[in-house]
PDB file of C-alpha atoms and ligand atoms in Angstrom:
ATOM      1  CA  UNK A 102      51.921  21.001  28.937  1.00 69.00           C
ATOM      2  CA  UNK A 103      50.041  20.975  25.368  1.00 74.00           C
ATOM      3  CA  UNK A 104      46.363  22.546  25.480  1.00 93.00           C
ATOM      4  CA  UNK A 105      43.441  20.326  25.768  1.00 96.00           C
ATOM      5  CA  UNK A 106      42.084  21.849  22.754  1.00 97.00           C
ATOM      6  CA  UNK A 107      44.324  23.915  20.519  1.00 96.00           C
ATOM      7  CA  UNK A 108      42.701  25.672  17.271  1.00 96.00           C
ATOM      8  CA  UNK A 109      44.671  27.369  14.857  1.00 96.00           C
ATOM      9  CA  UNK A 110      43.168  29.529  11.888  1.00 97.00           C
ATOM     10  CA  UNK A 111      39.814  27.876  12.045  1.00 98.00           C
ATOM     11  CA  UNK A 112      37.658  29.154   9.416  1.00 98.00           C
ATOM     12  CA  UNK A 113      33.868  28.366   8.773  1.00 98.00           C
ATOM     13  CA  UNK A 114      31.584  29.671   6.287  1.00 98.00           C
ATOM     14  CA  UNK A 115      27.536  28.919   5.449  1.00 97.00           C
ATOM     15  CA  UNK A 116      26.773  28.913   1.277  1.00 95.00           C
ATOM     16  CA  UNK A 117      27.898  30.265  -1.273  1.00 94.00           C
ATOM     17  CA  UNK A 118      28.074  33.475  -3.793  1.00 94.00           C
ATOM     18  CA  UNK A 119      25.897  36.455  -1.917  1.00 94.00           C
ATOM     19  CA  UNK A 120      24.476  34.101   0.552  1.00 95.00           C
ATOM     20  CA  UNK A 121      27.583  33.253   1.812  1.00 96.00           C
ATOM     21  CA  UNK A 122      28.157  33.660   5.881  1.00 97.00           C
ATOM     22  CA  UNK A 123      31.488  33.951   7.367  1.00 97.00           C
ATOM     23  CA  UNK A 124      30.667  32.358  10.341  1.00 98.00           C
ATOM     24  CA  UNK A 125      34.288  31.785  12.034  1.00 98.00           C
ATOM     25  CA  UNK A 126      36.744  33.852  10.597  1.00 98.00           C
ATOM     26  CA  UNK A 127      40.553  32.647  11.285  1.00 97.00           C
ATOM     27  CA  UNK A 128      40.109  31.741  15.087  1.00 97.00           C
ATOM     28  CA  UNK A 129      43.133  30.860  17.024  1.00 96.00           C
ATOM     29  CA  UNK A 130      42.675  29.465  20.821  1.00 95.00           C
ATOM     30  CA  UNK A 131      44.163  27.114  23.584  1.00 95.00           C
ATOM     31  CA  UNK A 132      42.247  25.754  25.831  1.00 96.00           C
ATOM     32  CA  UNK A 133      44.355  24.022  28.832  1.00 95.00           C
ATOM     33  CA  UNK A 134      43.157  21.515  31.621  1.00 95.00           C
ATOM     34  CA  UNK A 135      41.610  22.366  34.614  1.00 95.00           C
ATOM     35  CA  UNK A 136      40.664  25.863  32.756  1.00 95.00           C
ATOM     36  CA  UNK A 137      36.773  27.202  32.595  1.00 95.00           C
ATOM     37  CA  UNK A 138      36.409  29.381  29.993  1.00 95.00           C
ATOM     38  CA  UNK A 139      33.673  31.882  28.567  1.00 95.00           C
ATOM     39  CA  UNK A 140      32.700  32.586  25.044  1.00 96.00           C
ATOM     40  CA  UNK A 141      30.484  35.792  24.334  1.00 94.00           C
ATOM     41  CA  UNK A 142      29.327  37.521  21.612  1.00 94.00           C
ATOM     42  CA  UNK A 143      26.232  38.548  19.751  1.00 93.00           C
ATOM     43  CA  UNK A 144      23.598  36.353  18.829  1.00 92.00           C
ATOM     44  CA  UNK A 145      25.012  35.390  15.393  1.00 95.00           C
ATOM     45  CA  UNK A 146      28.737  36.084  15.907  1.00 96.00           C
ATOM     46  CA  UNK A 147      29.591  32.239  15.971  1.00 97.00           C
ATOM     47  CA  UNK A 148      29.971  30.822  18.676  1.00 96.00           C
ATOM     48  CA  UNK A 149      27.523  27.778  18.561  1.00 94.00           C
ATOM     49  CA  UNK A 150      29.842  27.116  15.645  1.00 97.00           C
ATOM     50  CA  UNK A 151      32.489  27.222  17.139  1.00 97.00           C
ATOM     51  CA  UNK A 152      31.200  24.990  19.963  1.00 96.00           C
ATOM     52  CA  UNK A 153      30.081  22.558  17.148  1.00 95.00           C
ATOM     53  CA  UNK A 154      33.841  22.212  15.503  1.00 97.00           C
ATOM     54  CA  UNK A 155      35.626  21.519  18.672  1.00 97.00           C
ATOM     55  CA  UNK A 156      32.920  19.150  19.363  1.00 95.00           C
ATOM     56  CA  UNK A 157      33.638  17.533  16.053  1.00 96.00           C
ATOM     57  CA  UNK A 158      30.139  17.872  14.872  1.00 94.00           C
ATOM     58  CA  UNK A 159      30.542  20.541  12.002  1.00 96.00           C
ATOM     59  CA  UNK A 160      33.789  20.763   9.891  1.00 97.00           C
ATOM     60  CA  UNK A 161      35.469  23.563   9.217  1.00 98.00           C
ATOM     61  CA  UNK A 162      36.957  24.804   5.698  1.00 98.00           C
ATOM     62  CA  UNK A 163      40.695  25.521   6.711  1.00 98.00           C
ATOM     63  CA  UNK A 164      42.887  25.326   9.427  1.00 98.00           C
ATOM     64  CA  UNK A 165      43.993  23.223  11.837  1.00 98.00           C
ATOM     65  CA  UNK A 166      42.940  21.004  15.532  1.00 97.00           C
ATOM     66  CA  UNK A 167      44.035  18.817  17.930  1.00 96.00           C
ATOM     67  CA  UNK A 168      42.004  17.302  21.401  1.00 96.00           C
ATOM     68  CA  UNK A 169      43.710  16.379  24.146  1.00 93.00           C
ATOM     69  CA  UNK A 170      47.163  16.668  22.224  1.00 92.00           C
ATOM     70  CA  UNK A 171      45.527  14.538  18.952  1.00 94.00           C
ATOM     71  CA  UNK A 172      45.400  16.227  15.495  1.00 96.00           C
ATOM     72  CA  UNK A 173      42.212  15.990  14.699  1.00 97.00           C
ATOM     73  CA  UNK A 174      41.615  18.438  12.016  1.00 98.00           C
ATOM     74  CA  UNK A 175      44.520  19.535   9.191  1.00 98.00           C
ATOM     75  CA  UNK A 176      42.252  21.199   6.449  1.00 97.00           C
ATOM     76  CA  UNK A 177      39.984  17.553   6.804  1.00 97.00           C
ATOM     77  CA  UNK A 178      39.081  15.499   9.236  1.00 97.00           C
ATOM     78  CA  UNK A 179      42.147  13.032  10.073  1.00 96.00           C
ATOM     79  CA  UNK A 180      39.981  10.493  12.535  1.00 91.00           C
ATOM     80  CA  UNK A 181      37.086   8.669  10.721  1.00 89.00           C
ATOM     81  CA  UNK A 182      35.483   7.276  13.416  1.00 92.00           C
ATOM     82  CA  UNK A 183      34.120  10.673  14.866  1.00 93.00           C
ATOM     83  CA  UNK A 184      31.278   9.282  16.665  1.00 90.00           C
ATOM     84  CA  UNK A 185      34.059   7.332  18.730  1.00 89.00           C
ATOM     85  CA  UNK A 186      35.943  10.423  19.195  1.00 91.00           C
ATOM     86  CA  UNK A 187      32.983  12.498  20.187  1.00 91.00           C
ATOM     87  CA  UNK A 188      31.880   9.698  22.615  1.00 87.00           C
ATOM     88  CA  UNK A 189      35.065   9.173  24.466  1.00 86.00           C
ATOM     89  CA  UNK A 190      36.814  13.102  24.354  1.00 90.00           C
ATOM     90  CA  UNK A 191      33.946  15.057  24.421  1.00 94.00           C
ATOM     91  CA  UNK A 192      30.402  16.321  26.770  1.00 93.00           C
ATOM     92  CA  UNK A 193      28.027  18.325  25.594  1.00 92.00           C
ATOM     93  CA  UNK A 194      25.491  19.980  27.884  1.00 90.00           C
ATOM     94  CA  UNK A 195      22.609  22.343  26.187  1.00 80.00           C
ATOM     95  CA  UNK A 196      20.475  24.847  26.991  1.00 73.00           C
ATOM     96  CA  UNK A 197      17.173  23.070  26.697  1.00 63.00           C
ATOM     97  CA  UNK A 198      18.591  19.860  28.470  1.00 66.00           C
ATOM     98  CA  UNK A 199      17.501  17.634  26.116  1.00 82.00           C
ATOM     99  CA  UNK A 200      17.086  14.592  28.786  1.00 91.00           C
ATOM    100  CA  UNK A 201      15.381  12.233  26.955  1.00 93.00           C
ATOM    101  CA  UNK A 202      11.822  12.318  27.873  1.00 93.00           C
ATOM    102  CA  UNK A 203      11.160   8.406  28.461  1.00 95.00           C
ATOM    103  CA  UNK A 204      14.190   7.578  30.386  1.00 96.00           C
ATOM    104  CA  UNK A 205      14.230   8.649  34.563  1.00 96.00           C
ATOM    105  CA  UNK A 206      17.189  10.501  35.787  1.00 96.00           C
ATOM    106  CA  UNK A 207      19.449   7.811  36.099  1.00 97.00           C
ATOM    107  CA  UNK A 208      18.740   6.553  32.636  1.00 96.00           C
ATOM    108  CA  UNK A 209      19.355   9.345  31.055  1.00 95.00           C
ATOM    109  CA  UNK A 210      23.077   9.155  32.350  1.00 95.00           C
ATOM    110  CA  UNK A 211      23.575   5.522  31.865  1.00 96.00           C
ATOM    111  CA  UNK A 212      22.466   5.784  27.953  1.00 93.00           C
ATOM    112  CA  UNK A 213      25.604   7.478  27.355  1.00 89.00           C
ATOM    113  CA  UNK A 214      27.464   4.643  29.265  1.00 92.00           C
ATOM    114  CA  UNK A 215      25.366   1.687  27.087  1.00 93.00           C
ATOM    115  CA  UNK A 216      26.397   3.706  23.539  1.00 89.00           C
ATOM    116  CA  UNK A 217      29.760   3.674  24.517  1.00 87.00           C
ATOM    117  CA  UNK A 218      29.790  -0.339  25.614  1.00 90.00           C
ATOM    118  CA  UNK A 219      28.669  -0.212  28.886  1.00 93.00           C
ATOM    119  CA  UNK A 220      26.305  -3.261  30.138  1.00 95.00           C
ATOM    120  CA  UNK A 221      23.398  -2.052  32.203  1.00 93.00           C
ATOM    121  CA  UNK A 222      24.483  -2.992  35.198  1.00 95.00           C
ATOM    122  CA  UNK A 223      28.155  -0.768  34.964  1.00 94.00           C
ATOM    123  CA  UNK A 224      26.132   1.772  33.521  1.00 96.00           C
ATOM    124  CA  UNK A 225      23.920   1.766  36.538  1.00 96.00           C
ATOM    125  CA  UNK A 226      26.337   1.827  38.866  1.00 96.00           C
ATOM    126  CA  UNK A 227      28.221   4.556  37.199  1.00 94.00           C
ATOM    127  CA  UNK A 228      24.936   6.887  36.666  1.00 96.00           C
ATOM    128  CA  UNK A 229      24.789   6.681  40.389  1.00 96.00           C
ATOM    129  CA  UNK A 230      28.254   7.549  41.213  1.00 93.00           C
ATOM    130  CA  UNK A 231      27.750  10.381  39.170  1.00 92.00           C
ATOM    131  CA  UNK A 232      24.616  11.638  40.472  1.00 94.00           C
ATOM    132  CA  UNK A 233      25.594  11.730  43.603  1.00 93.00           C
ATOM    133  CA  UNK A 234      28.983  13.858  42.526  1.00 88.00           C
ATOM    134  CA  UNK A 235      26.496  16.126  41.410  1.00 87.00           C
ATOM    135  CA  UNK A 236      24.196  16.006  44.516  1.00 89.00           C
ATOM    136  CA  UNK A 237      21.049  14.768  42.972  1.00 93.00           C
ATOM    137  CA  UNK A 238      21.207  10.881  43.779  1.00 95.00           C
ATOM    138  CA  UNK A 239      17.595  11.551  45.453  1.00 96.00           C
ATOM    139  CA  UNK A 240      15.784  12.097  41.647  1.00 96.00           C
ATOM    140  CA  UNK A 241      17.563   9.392  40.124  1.00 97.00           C
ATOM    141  CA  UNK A 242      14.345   7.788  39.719  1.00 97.00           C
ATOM    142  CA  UNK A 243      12.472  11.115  38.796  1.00 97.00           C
ATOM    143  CA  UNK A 244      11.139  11.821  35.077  1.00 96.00           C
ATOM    144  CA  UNK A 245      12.621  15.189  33.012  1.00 94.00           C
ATOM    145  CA  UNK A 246       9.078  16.236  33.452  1.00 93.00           C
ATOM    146  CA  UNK A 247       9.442  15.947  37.205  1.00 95.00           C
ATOM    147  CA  UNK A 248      12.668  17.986  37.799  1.00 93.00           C
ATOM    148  CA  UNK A 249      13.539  21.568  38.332  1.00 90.00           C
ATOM    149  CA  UNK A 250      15.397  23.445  35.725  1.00 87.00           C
ATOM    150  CA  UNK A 251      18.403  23.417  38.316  1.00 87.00           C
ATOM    151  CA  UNK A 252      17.830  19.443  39.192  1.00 90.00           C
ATOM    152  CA  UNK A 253      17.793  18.754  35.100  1.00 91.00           C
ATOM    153  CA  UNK A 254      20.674  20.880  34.250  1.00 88.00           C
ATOM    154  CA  UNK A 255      22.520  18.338  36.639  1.00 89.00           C
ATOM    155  CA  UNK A 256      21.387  15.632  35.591  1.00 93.00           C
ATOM    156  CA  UNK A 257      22.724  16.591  31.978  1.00 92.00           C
ATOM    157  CA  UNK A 258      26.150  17.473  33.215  1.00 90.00           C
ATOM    158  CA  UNK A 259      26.402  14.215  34.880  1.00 91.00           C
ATOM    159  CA  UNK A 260      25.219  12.947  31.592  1.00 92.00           C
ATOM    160  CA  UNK A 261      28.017  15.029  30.055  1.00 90.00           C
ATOM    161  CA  UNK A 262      30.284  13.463  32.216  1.00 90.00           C
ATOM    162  CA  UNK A 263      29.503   9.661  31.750  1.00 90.00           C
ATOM    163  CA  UNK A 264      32.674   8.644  30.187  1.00 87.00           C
ATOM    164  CA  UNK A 265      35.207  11.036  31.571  1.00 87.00           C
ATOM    165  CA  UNK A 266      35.995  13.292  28.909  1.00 92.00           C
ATOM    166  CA  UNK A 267      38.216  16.002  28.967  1.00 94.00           C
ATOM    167  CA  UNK A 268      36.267  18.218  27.286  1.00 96.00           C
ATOM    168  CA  UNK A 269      33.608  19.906  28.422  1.00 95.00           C
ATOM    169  CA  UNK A 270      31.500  22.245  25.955  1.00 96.00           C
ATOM    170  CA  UNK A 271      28.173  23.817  27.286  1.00 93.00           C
ATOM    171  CA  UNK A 272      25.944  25.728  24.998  1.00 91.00           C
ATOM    172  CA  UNK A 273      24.037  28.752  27.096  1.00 88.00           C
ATOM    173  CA  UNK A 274      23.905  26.296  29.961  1.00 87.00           C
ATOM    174  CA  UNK A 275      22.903  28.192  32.689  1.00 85.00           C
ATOM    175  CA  UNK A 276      20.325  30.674  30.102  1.00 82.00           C
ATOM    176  CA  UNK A 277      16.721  28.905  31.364  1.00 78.00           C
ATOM    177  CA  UNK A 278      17.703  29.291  35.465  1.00 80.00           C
ATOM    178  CA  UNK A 279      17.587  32.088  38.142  1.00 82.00           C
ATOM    179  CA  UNK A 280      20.947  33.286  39.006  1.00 85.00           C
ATOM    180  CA  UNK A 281      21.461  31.050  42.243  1.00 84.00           C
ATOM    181  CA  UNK A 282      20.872  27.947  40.090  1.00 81.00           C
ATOM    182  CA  UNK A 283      23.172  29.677  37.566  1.00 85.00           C
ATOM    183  CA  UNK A 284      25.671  30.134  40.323  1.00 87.00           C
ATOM    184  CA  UNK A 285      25.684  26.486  41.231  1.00 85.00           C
ATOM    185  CA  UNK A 286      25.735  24.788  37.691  1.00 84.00           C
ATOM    186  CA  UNK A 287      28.702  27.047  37.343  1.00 89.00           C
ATOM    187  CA  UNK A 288      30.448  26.380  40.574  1.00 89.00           C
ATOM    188  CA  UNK A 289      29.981  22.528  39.339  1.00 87.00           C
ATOM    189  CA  UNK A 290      31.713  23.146  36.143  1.00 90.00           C
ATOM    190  CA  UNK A 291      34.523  24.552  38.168  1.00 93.00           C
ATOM    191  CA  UNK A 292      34.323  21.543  40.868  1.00 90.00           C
ATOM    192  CA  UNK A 293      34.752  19.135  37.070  1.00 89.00           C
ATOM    193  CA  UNK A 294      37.085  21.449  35.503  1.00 93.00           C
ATOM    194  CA  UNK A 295      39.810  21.184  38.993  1.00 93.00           C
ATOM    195  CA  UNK A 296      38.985  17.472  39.776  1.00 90.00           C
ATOM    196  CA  UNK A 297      38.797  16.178  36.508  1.00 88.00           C
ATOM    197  CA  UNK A 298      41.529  18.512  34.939  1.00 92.00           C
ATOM    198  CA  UNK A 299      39.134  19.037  32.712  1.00 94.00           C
ATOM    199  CA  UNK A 300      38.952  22.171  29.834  1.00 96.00           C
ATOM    200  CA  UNK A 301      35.119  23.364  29.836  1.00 96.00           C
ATOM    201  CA  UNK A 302      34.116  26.169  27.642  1.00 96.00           C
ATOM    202  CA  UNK A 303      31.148  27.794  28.141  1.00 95.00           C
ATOM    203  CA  UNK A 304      29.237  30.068  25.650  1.00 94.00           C
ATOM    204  CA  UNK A 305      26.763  32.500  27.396  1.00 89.00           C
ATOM    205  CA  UNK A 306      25.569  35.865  27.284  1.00 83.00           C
ATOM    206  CA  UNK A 307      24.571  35.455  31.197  1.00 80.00           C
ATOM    207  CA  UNK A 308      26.155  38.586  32.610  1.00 80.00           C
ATOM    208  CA  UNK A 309      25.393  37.243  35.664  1.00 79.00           C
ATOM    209  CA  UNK A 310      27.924  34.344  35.282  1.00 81.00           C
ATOM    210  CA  UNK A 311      30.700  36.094  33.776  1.00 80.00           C
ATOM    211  CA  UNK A 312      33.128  36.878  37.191  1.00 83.00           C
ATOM    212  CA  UNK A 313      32.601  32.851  36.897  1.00 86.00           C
ATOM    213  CA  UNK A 314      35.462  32.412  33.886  1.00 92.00           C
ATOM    214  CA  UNK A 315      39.146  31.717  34.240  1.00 92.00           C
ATOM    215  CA  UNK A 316      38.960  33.735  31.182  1.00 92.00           C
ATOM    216  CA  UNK A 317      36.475  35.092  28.549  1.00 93.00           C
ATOM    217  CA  UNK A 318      36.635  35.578  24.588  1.00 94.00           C
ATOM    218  CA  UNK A 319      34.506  37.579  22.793  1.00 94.00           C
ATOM    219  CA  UNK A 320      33.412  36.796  18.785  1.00 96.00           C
ATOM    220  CA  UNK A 321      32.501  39.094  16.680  1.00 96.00           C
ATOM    221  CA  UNK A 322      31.054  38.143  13.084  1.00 97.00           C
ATOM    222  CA  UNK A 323      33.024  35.240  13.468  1.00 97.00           C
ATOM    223  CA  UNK A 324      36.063  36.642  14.904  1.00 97.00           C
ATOM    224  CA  UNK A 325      37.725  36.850  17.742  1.00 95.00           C
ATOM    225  CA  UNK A 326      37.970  40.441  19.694  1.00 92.00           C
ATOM    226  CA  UNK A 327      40.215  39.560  22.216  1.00 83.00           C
ATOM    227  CA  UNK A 328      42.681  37.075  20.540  1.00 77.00           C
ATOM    228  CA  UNK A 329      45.539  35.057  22.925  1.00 75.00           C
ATOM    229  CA  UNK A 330      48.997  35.653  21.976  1.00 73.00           C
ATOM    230  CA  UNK A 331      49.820  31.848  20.919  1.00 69.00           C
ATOM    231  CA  UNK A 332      52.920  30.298  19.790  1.00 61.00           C
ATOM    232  CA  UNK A 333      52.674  29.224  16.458  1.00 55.00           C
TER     233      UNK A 333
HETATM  234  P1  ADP B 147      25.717  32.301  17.717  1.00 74.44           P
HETATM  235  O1  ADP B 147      25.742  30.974  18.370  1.00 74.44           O
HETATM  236  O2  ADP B 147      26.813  33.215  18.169  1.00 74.44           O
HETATM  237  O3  ADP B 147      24.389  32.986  17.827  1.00 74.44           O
HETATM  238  P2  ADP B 147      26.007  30.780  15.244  1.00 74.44           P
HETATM  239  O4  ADP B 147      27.328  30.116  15.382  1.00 74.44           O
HETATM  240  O5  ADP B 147      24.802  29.953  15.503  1.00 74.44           O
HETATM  241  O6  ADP B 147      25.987  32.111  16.141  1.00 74.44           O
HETATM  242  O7  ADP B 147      25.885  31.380  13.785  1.00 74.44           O
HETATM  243  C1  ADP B 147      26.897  32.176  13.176  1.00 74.44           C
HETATM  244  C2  ADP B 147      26.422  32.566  11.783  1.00 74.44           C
HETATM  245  O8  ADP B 147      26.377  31.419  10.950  1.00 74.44           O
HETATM  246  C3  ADP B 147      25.027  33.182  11.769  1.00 74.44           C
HETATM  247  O9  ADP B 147      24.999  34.182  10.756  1.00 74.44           O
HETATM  248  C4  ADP B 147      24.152  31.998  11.378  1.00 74.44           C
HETATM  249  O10 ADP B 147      22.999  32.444  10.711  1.00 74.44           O
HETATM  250  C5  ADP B 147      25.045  31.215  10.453  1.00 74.44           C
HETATM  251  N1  ADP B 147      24.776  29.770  10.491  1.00 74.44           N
HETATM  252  C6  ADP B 147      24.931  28.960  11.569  1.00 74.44           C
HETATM  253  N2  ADP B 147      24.614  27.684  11.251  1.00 74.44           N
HETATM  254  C7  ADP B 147      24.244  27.691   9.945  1.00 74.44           C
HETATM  255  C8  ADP B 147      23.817  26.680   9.013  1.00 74.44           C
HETATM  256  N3  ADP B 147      23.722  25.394   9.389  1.00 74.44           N
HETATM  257  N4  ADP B 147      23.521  27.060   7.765  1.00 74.44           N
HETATM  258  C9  ADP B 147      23.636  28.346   7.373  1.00 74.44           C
HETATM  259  N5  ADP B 147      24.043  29.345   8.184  1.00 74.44           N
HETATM  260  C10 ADP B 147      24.348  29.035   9.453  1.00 74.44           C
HETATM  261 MG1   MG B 148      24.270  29.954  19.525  1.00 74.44          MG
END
């Protein structure tokens, strides 16, 4: 079975001449379905970058990508329409959240629903269904303001998982809550990553979490310590 995400010789770098930063140096990975895995590293070592080209939202300078058995990525972008392709393939969840501020619980979900051509009233339903997968159908009327750190970290993976993507990537997720809470947005990811045969990768330096990963890489300035032997 092809990888859910499969990289090959990704390379990124920041400016130019002496200010130039390597920040992903020739970075080979598969990712398959149903898989949860880790990235670590120093601050700096690249791995919100990395996050940020498999989620098609920074391009790289060489190599090559494909989602969910798609080329994506061949030296260029192949796919135009990368909103689309971010909207239907790919969830994002953040450290900080970032519910909107304005929109209750269940909003929040749904908007992801509307952008993607949802009416309201499919978008409702589904923003409930997925709420209560998460086991916080009780705050669907509650404000950001109003929830926990735990309760709001929920509320953004079932945002994450509005339109069934297969990929999940998750940015120091569990970073702002005690370990328990850690725990349990982790043993979600797990719960999404078996049910959904979904591939989630995680980037965290929570040492608490890491017995939590099917399996972890480690960057380092921009590479990768612990490469997979891949075919080519
Ligand atoms: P990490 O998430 O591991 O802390 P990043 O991927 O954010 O690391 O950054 C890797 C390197 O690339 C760092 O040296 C950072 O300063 C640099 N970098 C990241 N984004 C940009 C940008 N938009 N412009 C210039 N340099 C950047
Ligand atoms: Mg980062």
């Amino acid at each position: 079975m092809p990888a859910v995400v499969e990289i090959r010789s990704i390379s990124k770098h920041f400016g130019e001449g002496a200010a130039r930063v390597d920040a992903l140096r020739d970075v080979s990975l598969d990712i398959h379905a149903g898989t949860v895995v880790g990235l670590r590293g120093p601050s700096g070592s690249g791995k919100s970058t990395l996050l940020n080209v498999i989620g098609c939202i920074i391009e790289a300078n060489s190599g090559r990508m494909s989602l969910n058995g798609e080329l994506v990525y061949d030296r260029k972008w192949l796919r135009r329409d990368l909103r689309r392709l971010r909207l239907e393939k790919i969830g994002f969840i953040f450290q900080a959240h970032n519910l909107l501020p304005f929109l209750n619980a269940w909003e929040n979900v749904a908007v992801a629903l509307v952008l993607a051509g949802a009416s309201r009233h499919e978008a409702h339903k589904r923003a409930m269904e997925l709420l209560t997968y998460l086991g916080v159908e009780k705050r669907s009327e509650a404000m950001p303001g109003q929830l926990s750190g735990g309760e709001a970290q929920r509320i953004a993976i079932a945002r994450a998982l509005a339109n069934d993507p297969r990929i999940i990537l998750a940015d120091e997720p569990t970073a702002a809550l005690d370990s328990q809470r850690a725990g349990t947005v982790m043993e979600l990811l797990r719960k999404v990553a078996q049910e959904k045969q979904s591939a989630v990768i995680v980037v965290t330096h929570d040492e608490k979490i890491f017995d939590r990963f099917d399996q972890i890489y480690t960057l380092r300035d921009g590479a990768l310590e612990n490469p997979q032997t891949l075919a080519a």
